């Protein structure tokens, strides 16, 4: 059996009397939030209008940046009001990460800040919405209270010599039955006020605020995906480096030790006098084991070079120079890399250059090539030029050579870090292929681990 | 011949010490990092040092830097760099010190013990011992540049073997030609590279350095 107090409380709630926590919150919000909301909304609207008109000039664009900043501040104010008064907790949209780049790209980034624009939309839309909310919650309720109390005060006022309030024409609320009927109407108005306040808040204000003031779902997702992808790329680079180190210190060293021991054994056996069948067989076995171990060492070395070229440990410049020396044709190297790019970027730049130089040696019919690498505007550019016959282009599946996925494969690899592959290769040559890799501005390079 | 070995992987270090001692060579110290190498050389004053390039703490080029430092301190010391990988830039940097008595071998070359010991002797005596792979790479990259472009293919082969530090006899054997032919080729090389006729052995080093420096 439900407690007895529920029913009268329910009636009070129905009439909008702030007896419950929720009702008190809704009332507080409807009373206090509209005024600052209205002022901010109107101010935003005017600022937006002015700066949009002026935005044909750079000054206007800068002003617009300021307005978007103000819009974000307004959004924060609204979130504060919603949280403090209404108990609606909306998380702030994530701060825009500043990518590298110049002044203009910074301005562009701020102008395309969707969070700022959504906050502006909410701020402007809230000005009339807040007014309606205030009118419904406060104005309507005052009318209701006045009407409900009419039987108490109708005799105290006079209209055209008759007691009570005169309605349109001759009809006056001048009798007790009419006064009681007015009180009933007052109850209905109170109920309407309470109902429509709640409806406005739950159907309009809260969802709109959540949609416009919170983190945009798409933007949020993109941010998360960008971060996780960056981590994955970084992590795989670190893993490859660790595997290389483990192989170098572990399996490779041990294999070399085995080969040394076998070499020593062969030395001793060759000095042992006599040619018993056992001795001859022993020498043959050691020789064969030695040959196998050498092959294993060479295979392991090639494998490691494919995983993480050891030259990369000393930096991209050293690695690219090393690549150039083993290209099989004269390669001029011009590098300007004062700071080391992140490992993952270095690795991609290295393998792209390796593939491009291999292409030059195999297909281009070139006499010489050139590798150029430099960082400008937060982008690492590596260009491989040759004086060959040209006609290079991404042909997915065209290059069926072992392991070769051609330029299309390179482009895919580069796209994992939002890079680009630019190919300039007219028939007859010369060919220039440029790899552009944006450098994340604030990701610190992982410091190489000390040896175990 | 007194030898100091610097190699961080204990199995390789012990194996190398054992191998050389079995051959009757005098390994006076075997250490695990670059600082210990510098100390050991100061204490033992060896004829030749065998140093791994990658050593603690960063595992990058500690051995090479120690070798460069040793060359400043002990100009007559032979240095044989010893690596699992061919990084031509390392050879370049050592060669750029302009001195003889250095070598750069892949670790698995020790498998041919006689060749390895021979290389050690050459380096100790102020000669060179470059890994064939290092030489191949340097030559392949630089063949068409500078004065080297005038060399015939036989002369290039001869120079490649010379860069490894081999004698005329060894070159003749490797190329399957007579020793007279080798002398003819080396004379051709010296002429084309414009090297003055001074001491024969010195010119060989200069010819090799020309390769590495271009």
XYZ file of C-alpha atoms in Angstrom:
666
model
C 0.000 0.000 0.000
C 1.514 3.337 -0.996
C 2.099 5.918 1.721
C -0.766 8.266 2.288
C 1.226 11.419 1.670
C 1.777 10.566 -1.959
C -1.594 11.685 -3.207
C -1.670 15.269 -1.859
C 2.008 15.703 -2.819
C 1.137 14.429 -6.275
C -1.599 17.052 -6.550
C 0.811 19.752 -5.453
C 3.345 18.526 -8.005
C 0.687 18.579 -10.671
C 0.068 22.222 -9.841
C 3.758 23.037 -10.024
C 4.253 23.717 -6.328
C 7.952 23.158 -5.757
C 7.651 20.399 -3.199
C 10.036 17.956 -4.867
C 13.723 18.408 -5.601
C 13.131 18.158 -9.342
C 10.405 20.806 -9.244
C 12.526 23.142 -7.182
C 15.355 22.739 -9.678
C 13.121 23.321 -12.671
C 11.618 26.386 -11.053
C 14.989 27.775 -10.088
C 16.280 27.279 -13.605
C 13.198 28.819 -15.219
C 13.413 31.836 -12.926
C 17.177 32.462 -12.930
C 18.568 31.236 -16.241
C 16.542 33.161 -18.853
C 17.853 36.630 -18.035
C 21.617 35.967 -18.400
C 20.781 33.613 -21.272
C 18.803 36.337 -23.018
C 21.494 38.988 -22.564
C 24.250 36.682 -23.816
C 22.133 35.438 -26.699
C 21.297 38.913 -27.952
C 24.898 40.044 -27.557
C 26.130 36.997 -29.462
C 23.588 37.547 -32.208
C 24.694 41.121 -32.728
C 28.389 40.278 -32.609
C 27.830 37.458 -35.083
C 25.913 39.716 -37.431
C 28.609 42.401 -37.345
C 31.539 40.024 -37.767
C 29.831 38.000 -40.493
C 29.210 41.181 -42.467
C 32.822 42.242 -41.860
C 34.228 38.804 -42.575
C 35.068 39.708 -46.147
C 38.133 41.315 -44.533
C 40.778 39.669 -42.396
C 39.799 41.891 -39.465
C 36.261 40.564 -39.686
C 37.572 37.011 -39.687
C 39.643 37.752 -36.607
C 36.563 39.303 -35.001
C 34.664 36.137 -35.878
C 37.354 34.105 -34.144
C 36.775 36.277 -31.074
C 33.006 35.792 -31.324
C 33.439 32.029 -31.488
C 35.623 32.298 -28.421
C 32.827 34.258 -26.704
C 30.346 31.644 -27.903
C 32.400 28.938 -26.221
C 32.414 31.035 -23.037
C 28.637 31.435 -23.295
C 28.368 27.705 -23.752
C 30.376 27.252 -20.576
C 28.044 29.656 -18.755
C 25.033 27.699 -19.962
C 26.576 24.435 -18.929
C 27.210 25.969 -15.509
C 23.590 27.130 -15.193
C 22.268 23.777 -16.374
C 24.487 21.891 -13.977
C 24.051 24.167 -10.965
C 20.333 24.892 -11.253
C 18.838 22.038 -13.241
C 21.248 19.238 -12.333
C 21.822 18.569 -16.039
C 25.478 17.603 -16.302
C 26.785 18.146 -19.819
C 30.466 17.434 -20.416
C 32.398 20.206 -22.119
C 33.502 19.501 -25.680
C 37.195 18.556 -25.902
C 39.673 21.373 -26.360
C 40.790 21.763 -29.915
C 44.315 20.436 -30.308
C 46.585 22.925 -31.904
C 48.280 21.311 -34.852
C 51.423 22.787 -36.280
C 51.047 25.361 -38.976
C 51.066 29.026 -39.683
C 48.906 31.897 -38.566
C 46.326 31.547 -41.308
C 45.880 27.836 -40.811
C 45.412 28.586 -37.108
C 42.657 31.099 -37.962
C 41.073 28.572 -40.302
C 41.196 25.896 -37.628
C 39.382 28.197 -35.209
C 36.780 29.239 -37.769
C 35.972 25.625 -38.520
C 35.698 24.814 -34.835
C 32.294 23.101 -34.872
C 32.043 23.171 -31.061
C 32.247 26.968 -31.106
C 29.578 27.249 -33.778
C 27.267 24.864 -31.963
C 27.697 26.844 -28.752
C 26.879 30.022 -30.703
C 23.750 28.383 -32.127
C 22.601 27.435 -28.653
C 23.354 30.870 -27.236
C 21.332 32.631 -29.933
C 18.464 30.135 -29.875
C 18.280 30.364 -26.116
C 17.355 34.069 -26.122
C 13.719 33.530 -27.298
C 13.543 30.074 -25.740
C 14.514 31.490 -22.345
C 11.858 34.190 -22.693
C 9.168 31.613 -23.431
C 10.365 29.504 -20.542
C 10.266 32.466 -18.205
C 6.797 33.501 -19.422
C 5.438 29.990 -19.027
C 7.047 29.203 -15.713
C 6.796 32.565 -13.981
C 4.162 34.625 -15.808
C 1.623 31.861 -16.285
C 2.116 30.689 -12.721
C 1.533 34.167 -11.290
C -1.740 34.350 -13.255
C -2.743 30.967 -11.937
C -2.002 31.923 -8.363
C -3.918 35.172 -8.766
C -6.920 33.351 -10.221
C -6.778 30.618 -7.580
C -6.853 33.248 -4.887
C -9.655 35.228 -6.579
C -12.327 34.233 -4.040
C -10.129 35.842 -1.400
C -9.770 39.215 -3.028
C -12.523 39.732 -5.605
C -14.520 41.848 -3.285
C -11.588 44.143 -2.670
C -11.440 45.427 -6.239
C -14.014 47.298 -8.218
C -14.653 47.637 -11.936
C -17.173 50.234 -13.135
C -18.782 50.406 -9.737
C -19.218 46.644 -9.450
C -17.040 44.398 -7.320
C -14.600 42.037 -8.989
C -12.763 42.223 -12.299
C -14.650 42.940 -15.442
C -14.049 40.689 -18.421
C -14.764 41.625 -22.007
C -18.064 43.436 -22.528
C -20.592 43.271 -19.757
C -19.498 39.984 -18.310
C -18.067 40.513 -14.838
C -16.641 38.100 -12.340
C -18.865 39.568 -9.762
C -20.617 36.712 -8.034
C -19.426 34.027 -5.637
C -20.049 31.173 -8.110
C -18.084 33.060 -10.721
C -15.288 33.709 -8.211
C -15.109 30.005 -7.372
C -15.110 29.134 -11.080
C -12.227 31.565 -11.543
C -10.334 29.747 -8.771
C -10.847 26.483 -10.664
C -9.533 28.096 -13.829
C -6.563 29.252 -11.716
C -5.875 25.645 -10.777
C -5.971 24.683 -14.440
C -3.575 27.502 -15.346
C -1.165 26.426 -12.608
C -1.289 22.888 -13.899
C -0.717 24.133 -17.448
C 2.239 26.210 -16.271
C 3.798 23.265 -14.484
C 3.143 20.900 -17.386
C 4.445 23.209 -20.096
C 7.490 24.231 -18.069
C 8.426 20.619 -17.691
C 7.672 19.910 -21.338
C 9.824 22.844 -22.450
C 12.686 21.718 -20.264
C 12.594 18.014 -21.060
C 11.616 18.213 -24.697
C 13.432 21.335 -25.825
C 16.035 22.792 -23.459
C 17.745 19.638 -22.231
C 18.053 17.843 -25.598
C 19.104 21.007 -27.411
C 21.701 21.757 -24.768
C 23.002 18.201 -24.852
C 23.233 18.323 -28.634
C 24.807 21.756 -28.944
C 26.811 22.280 -25.756
C 28.247 18.797 -25.273
C 30.987 17.201 -27.297
C 29.836 16.617 -30.856
C 29.481 12.892 -31.311
C 31.257 12.817 -34.644
C 33.974 15.228 -33.571
C 34.410 13.253 -30.387
C 34.716 10.017 -32.265
C 37.198 11.522 -34.686
C 39.303 12.835 -31.822
C 39.314 9.462 -30.133
C 40.105 7.669 -33.382
C 42.921 10.066 -34.212
C 44.446 9.575 -30.805
C 44.153 5.805 -30.820
C 45.528 5.608 -34.339
C 48.486 7.779 -33.409
C 49.091 5.529 -30.418
C 48.812 2.401 -32.532
C 51.255 3.734 -35.105
C 53.651 4.845 -32.388
C 53.288 1.562 -30.563
C 54.002 -0.534 -33.625
C 57.117 1.520 -34.360
C 58.329 0.992 -30.794
C 57.530 -2.706 -30.993
C 59.482 -3.144 -34.222
C 62.414 -1.336 -32.696
C 62.261 -3.568 -29.640
C 62.118 -6.700 -31.780
C 65.178 -5.500 -33.664
C 67.028 -4.886 -30.411
C 65.994 -8.257 -29.019
C 67.161 -10.038 -32.152
C 70.436 -8.121 -32.174
C 71.219 -8.839 -28.546
C 69.650 -12.293 -28.478
C 69.260 -14.632 -31.407
C 71.757 -12.902 -33.692
C 74.501 -12.736 -31.063
C 73.913 -16.326 -30.048
C 74.019 -17.507 -33.651
C 77.284 -15.683 -34.169
C 78.637 -17.304 -31.004
C 77.556 -20.689 -32.347
C 79.280 -19.954 -35.655
C 82.419 -18.932 -33.790
C 82.388 -22.122 -31.760
C 81.917 -24.141 -34.934
C 84.731 -22.227 -36.598
C 86.924 -23.026 -33.611
C 85.892 -26.656 -33.806
C 86.739 -26.780 -37.496
C 90.090 -25.211 -36.719
C 90.839 -27.852 -34.095
C 89.584 -30.697 -36.271
C 91.688 -29.582 -39.207
C 94.747 -29.653 -36.991
C 93.954 -33.078 -35.609
C 96.157 -35.601 -37.333
C 94.838 -38.729 -38.959
C 92.041 -39.376 -41.371
C 89.840 -41.923 -39.653
C 86.310 -42.092 -41.100
C 84.957 -40.570 -37.870
C 87.286 -37.625 -38.156
C 86.449 -37.061 -41.807
C 82.729 -37.335 -41.052
C 83.142 -34.967 -38.103
C 84.876 -32.376 -40.285
C 82.137 -32.644 -42.905
C 79.424 -32.210 -40.268
C 81.106 -29.170 -38.760
C 81.610 -27.659 -42.208
C 77.972 -28.134 -43.066
C 76.807 -26.769 -39.704
C 79.063 -23.775 -40.209
C 77.646 -23.120 -43.661
C 74.101 -23.378 -42.319
C 74.804 -21.039 -39.440
C 76.261 -18.469 -41.840
C 73.169 -18.675 -44.001
C 70.983 -18.304 -40.913
C 72.943 -15.223 -39.819
C 72.561 -13.628 -43.238
C 68.859 -14.440 -43.414
C 68.311 -13.031 -39.968
C 70.173 -9.888 -40.957
C 67.987 -9.382 -44.018
C 64.903 -10.048 -41.922
C 65.926 -7.428 -39.369
C 66.588 -4.889 -42.098
C 63.015 -5.435 -43.272
C 61.599 -5.024 -39.768
C 63.509 -2.060 -38.455
C 66.632 -0.938 -40.290
C 69.414 -0.618 -37.699
C 70.573 2.579 -39.401
C 67.359 4.235 -38.186
C 68.687 3.990 -34.644
C 71.140 6.735 -35.514
C 68.518 8.943 -37.114
C 66.652 9.345 -40.362
C 69.528 11.236 -41.971
C 71.984 8.403 -41.351
C 69.417 5.868 -42.497
C 68.671 7.732 -45.733
C 72.364 8.135 -46.492
C 72.874 4.441 -45.898
C 69.983 3.703 -48.236
C 71.521 5.931 -50.875
C 74.828 4.090 -50.735
C 73.204 0.740 -51.345
C 70.830 1.942 -54.052
C 72.854 0.484 -56.906
C 73.197 3.801 -58.716
C 74.702 7.152 -57.737
C 72.347 8.960 -55.391
C 72.921 12.520 -54.265
C 71.529 13.135 -50.800
C 70.388 16.518 -49.543
C 69.029 16.522 -46.025
C 67.926 19.216 -43.649
C 66.585 17.451 -40.588
C 67.603 19.393 -37.479
C 65.111 17.605 -35.209
C 64.316 13.934 -35.249
C 60.746 13.189 -36.341
C 58.732 10.691 -34.283
C 59.818 7.079 -34.733
C 56.763 6.043 -36.694
C 57.210 8.897 -39.170
C 60.923 8.131 -39.540
C 60.124 4.519 -40.208
C 57.522 5.301 -42.881
C 59.824 7.854 -44.508
C 62.623 5.285 -44.547
C 60.631 2.440 -46.058
C 59.043 4.746 -48.641
C 62.468 6.016 -49.693
C 63.776 2.454 -49.846
C 60.877 1.410 -52.072
C 61.193 4.491 -54.281
C 64.935 4.008 -54.731
C 64.362 0.334 -55.493
C 61.816 1.368 -58.128
C 64.311 3.800 -59.612
C 66.965 1.095 -59.809
C 64.585 -1.506 -61.239
C 62.240 0.323 -63.563
C 63.349 3.851 -64.268
C 66.395 3.235 -66.431
C 67.993 6.151 -64.620
C 71.664 7.090 -64.461
C 71.405 8.904 -61.189
C 68.944 9.823 -58.509
C 68.558 12.342 -55.742
C 67.022 12.116 -52.293
C 65.923 15.298 -50.617
C 64.393 15.486 -47.151
C 63.434 18.486 -45.086
C 60.827 19.702 -42.633
C 58.745 22.757 -43.411
C 55.513 23.946 -41.850
C 55.206 20.879 -39.647
C 55.447 18.523 -42.612
C 58.321 16.169 -43.400
C 58.886 16.032 -47.156
C 61.012 13.366 -48.747
C 61.508 13.622 -52.487
C 63.142 11.009 -54.664
C 64.066 12.261 -58.146
C 65.606 10.395 -61.027
C 66.570 11.102 -64.620
C 64.862 7.982 -65.918
C 62.176 7.380 -68.462
C 59.250 8.446 -66.293
C 55.717 7.155 -66.521
C 55.527 6.125 -62.883
C 52.064 5.950 -61.411
C 50.019 4.116 -58.830
C 48.798 0.928 -60.449
C 47.144 -1.230 -57.826
C 47.958 -4.837 -58.538
C 50.130 -3.958 -61.522
C 53.338 -4.601 -59.689
C 53.149 -8.287 -59.017
C 56.767 -8.619 -57.985
C 57.440 -10.404 -54.739
C 56.328 -8.242 -51.854
C 56.049 -5.209 -54.075
C 52.779 -3.376 -53.819
C 54.058 -0.433 -55.824
C 53.200 3.198 -55.392
C 49.597 2.395 -54.419
C 50.916 0.408 -51.466
C 53.143 3.329 -50.500
C 50.201 5.711 -50.650
C 48.246 3.405 -48.341
C 51.099 3.242 -45.891
C 51.478 7.010 -45.915
C 47.759 7.555 -45.422
C 47.913 5.875 -42.014
C 49.461 9.073 -40.702
C 47.453 11.452 -42.915
C 50.348 11.854 -45.299
C 50.288 12.243 -49.084
C 52.155 10.785 -52.019
C 52.757 13.218 -54.875
C 53.908 11.762 -58.167
C 55.273 13.873 -60.989
C 56.337 11.532 -63.724
C 55.584 12.497 -67.319
C 56.347 9.869 -69.955
C 59.979 10.298 -70.912
C 60.838 11.521 -67.443
C 62.205 12.816 -65.267
C 60.350 11.453 -62.248
C 59.954 13.119 -58.880
C 57.981 11.375 -56.158
C 57.364 13.267 -52.922
C 56.218 11.789 -49.664
C 54.547 14.283 -47.329
C 54.221 13.261 -43.711
C 52.641 15.692 -41.242
C 54.485 15.771 -37.935
C 52.265 15.711 -34.880
C 53.213 18.885 -33.018
C 52.934 17.799 -29.438
C 53.626 14.069 -29.443
C 56.995 13.776 -27.724
C 59.421 11.345 -29.235
C 59.670 8.251 -27.130
C 63.082 8.112 -25.581
C 64.896 4.926 -26.514
C 64.843 2.493 -23.650
C 68.047 1.714 -21.893
C 69.373 -1.726 -22.551
C 68.174 -4.599 -20.529
C 100.233 -8.930 -31.293
C 98.314 -7.716 -28.258
C 94.560 -7.506 -28.674
C 91.788 -5.792 -26.686
C 88.221 -6.819 -27.393
C 85.140 -4.681 -26.698
C 81.834 -6.432 -27.231
C 78.725 -6.182 -25.081
C 77.184 -9.566 -25.898
C 78.924 -11.936 -23.505
C 78.483 -15.030 -25.690
C 80.106 -13.316 -28.653
C 82.856 -11.830 -26.507
C 83.756 -15.138 -24.894
C 83.533 -16.927 -28.223
C 85.854 -14.442 -29.855
C 88.370 -14.581 -27.013
C 88.350 -18.375 -27.144
C 88.719 -18.419 -30.919
C 91.686 -16.047 -30.915
C 93.413 -17.681 -27.961
C 93.061 -21.106 -29.601
C 94.948 -19.561 -32.498
C 97.672 -18.557 -30.103
C 96.876 -14.845 -30.174
C 97.406 -12.645 -27.151
C 94.046 -11.273 -26.021
C 95.013 -9.019 -23.124
C 91.541 -7.750 -22.213
C 87.913 -8.306 -23.162
C 85.424 -5.658 -22.027
C 81.723 -4.970 -22.394
C 81.386 -1.257 -23.039
C 83.090 1.797 -24.514
C 84.338 3.329 -21.248
C 85.943 0.069 -20.201
C 87.501 -0.102 -23.670
C 89.142 3.311 -23.300
C 90.472 2.315 -19.875
C 91.680 -1.090 -21.060
C 93.604 0.438 -23.963
C 95.270 2.962 -21.666
C 96.296 0.174 -19.299
C 97.322 -2.574 -21.728
C 98.550 -0.533 -24.733
C 97.523 -3.182 -27.294
C 98.479 -3.290 -30.962
C 94.933 -3.668 -32.127
C 91.410 -3.228 -30.809
C 88.367 -5.175 -31.929
C 85.304 -3.077 -31.079
C 81.615 -3.680 -31.546
C 79.878 -0.582 -32.932
C 76.690 -0.882 -30.900
C 77.377 -1.000 -27.208
C 75.732 0.206 -24.005
C 74.321 2.534 -22.898
C 72.416 3.690 -25.998
C 73.338 0.842 -28.355
C 73.949 3.205 -31.233
C 77.541 3.994 -32.166
C 79.435 3.959 -28.860
C 82.075 1.644 -30.302
C 82.686 3.922 -33.248
C 82.978 6.996 -31.048
C 85.345 5.185 -28.726
C 87.391 4.158 -31.780
C 87.632 7.768 -32.963
C 88.689 8.799 -29.469
C 91.289 6.012 -29.332
C 92.735 7.138 -32.656
C 93.338 10.571 -31.185
C 94.966 9.161 -28.078
C 96.972 6.387 -29.764
C 97.655 7.199 -33.422
C 99.437 3.899 -34.052
C 96.681 1.725 -32.648
C 94.886 -0.488 -35.141
C 91.113 -0.434 -34.820
C 88.902 -3.145 -36.229
C 85.220 -2.285 -36.019
C 82.997 -5.223 -35.741
C 79.298 -5.071 -36.445
C 76.257 -7.133 -37.223
C 75.283 -4.669 -39.940
C 76.976 -2.779 -42.699
C 76.598 0.939 -42.143
C 78.827 2.587 -44.664
C 78.609 5.877 -42.886
C 80.548 4.411 -39.984
C 83.371 3.346 -42.262
C 83.260 6.797 -43.825
C 83.671 8.490 -40.488
C 86.595 6.374 -39.472
C 88.240 6.755 -42.856
C 87.704 10.500 -42.635
C 90.233 10.605 -39.812
C 92.703 10.120 -42.655
C 94.704 7.403 -40.991
C 95.510 3.864 -41.871
C 95.226 0.932 -39.551
C 91.493 0.519 -39.471
C 89.026 -2.108 -40.466
C 85.333 -2.740 -40.602
C 84.077 -6.286 -40.680
C 80.743 -7.982 -40.305
C 80.736 -10.194 -37.237
C 80.080 -13.358 -39.166
C 83.389 -12.946 -41.030
C 85.110 -14.459 -38.004
C 83.765 -17.764 -39.230
C 86.635 -17.768 -41.703
C 89.117 -17.726 -38.882
C 92.215 -17.534 -41.032
C 90.867 -14.551 -42.972
C 89.832 -12.844 -39.781
C 93.198 -13.302 -38.135
C 94.814 -12.072 -41.326
C 92.645 -8.954 -41.223
C 93.611 -8.376 -37.592
C 97.287 -8.528 -38.523
C 96.805 -6.102 -41.415
C 95.022 -3.596 -39.207
C 97.621 -3.945 -36.461
C 100.338 -3.267 -39.046
C 98.630 -0.075 -40.233
C 96.772 -1.601 -43.159
C 93.062 -1.750 -43.856
C 90.501 -4.517 -43.677
C 87.130 -3.629 -45.060
C 84.295 -6.044 -45.322
C 83.639 -6.946 -48.973
C 80.025 -5.856 -48.464
C 81.060 -2.411 -47.288
C 83.350 -2.043 -50.253
C 80.742 -3.280 -52.717
C 78.229 -0.780 -51.465
C 80.632 2.131 -51.512
C 81.821 1.276 -54.990
C 78.356 0.663 -56.372
C 77.232 4.021 -55.137
C 80.228 6.002 -56.222
C 81.374 4.274 -59.370
C 80.079 6.932 -61.697
C 81.270 9.887 -59.729
C 84.444 11.919 -59.856
C 87.760 10.556 -61.065
C 86.680 7.018 -60.399
C 84.519 6.960 -63.511
C 87.604 6.523 -65.690
C 88.469 3.154 -64.193
C 87.935 -0.021 -66.177
C 85.924 -2.799 -64.602
C 89.090 -4.807 -63.908
C 90.640 -1.809 -62.237
C 87.502 -1.340 -60.134
C 87.609 -4.978 -59.058
C 91.253 -4.553 -58.188
C 90.545 -1.410 -56.189
C 87.676 -3.140 -54.385
C 90.005 -5.894 -53.229
C 92.642 -3.337 -52.397
C 90.105 -1.526 -50.234
C 89.515 -4.728 -48.362
C 93.194 -4.555 -47.576
C 94.493 -7.390 -49.714
C 97.954 -7.799 -51.133
C 98.712 -8.040 -54.847
C 99.184 -11.783 -54.516
C 95.786 -12.175 -52.877
C 94.169 -9.927 -55.491
C 95.692 -11.935 -58.310
C 94.377 -15.133 -56.759
C 90.921 -13.710 -56.196
C 90.566 -12.363 -59.725
C 92.267 -15.331 -61.346
C 94.829 -13.170 -63.138
C 98.592 -12.934 -62.982
C 100.410 -10.787 -60.471
C 101.854 -8.776 -63.337
C 98.326 -7.960 -64.454
C 97.450 -6.803 -60.949
C 100.502 -4.509 -60.923
C 99.416 -3.131 -64.287
C 95.912 -2.429 -62.928
C 97.157 -0.799 -59.742
C 99.484 1.413 -61.777
C 96.489 2.351 -63.924
C 94.461 3.173 -60.837
C 97.184 5.372 -59.361
C 97.608 7.213 -62.654
C 93.888 7.788 -63.146
C 93.445 8.948 -59.573
C 96.459 11.214 -59.935
C 98.289 9.784 -56.935
C 101.973 10.705 -56.689
C 104.556 7.974 -56.978
C 105.833 7.850 -53.456
C 105.836 4.888 -51.185
C 103.830 2.039 -52.735
C 101.893 0.959 -49.614
C 100.953 4.523 -48.808
C 99.500 5.055 -52.248
C 97.281 2.051 -51.790
C 95.816 3.583 -48.678
C 95.319 6.890 -50.467
C 93.518 5.166 -53.320
C 91.195 3.460 -50.893
C 90.587 6.682 -48.990
C 89.762 8.382 -52.251
C 86.976 5.881 -52.642
C 85.656 6.407 -49.179
C 85.930 10.166 -49.276
C 84.229 10.817 -52.577
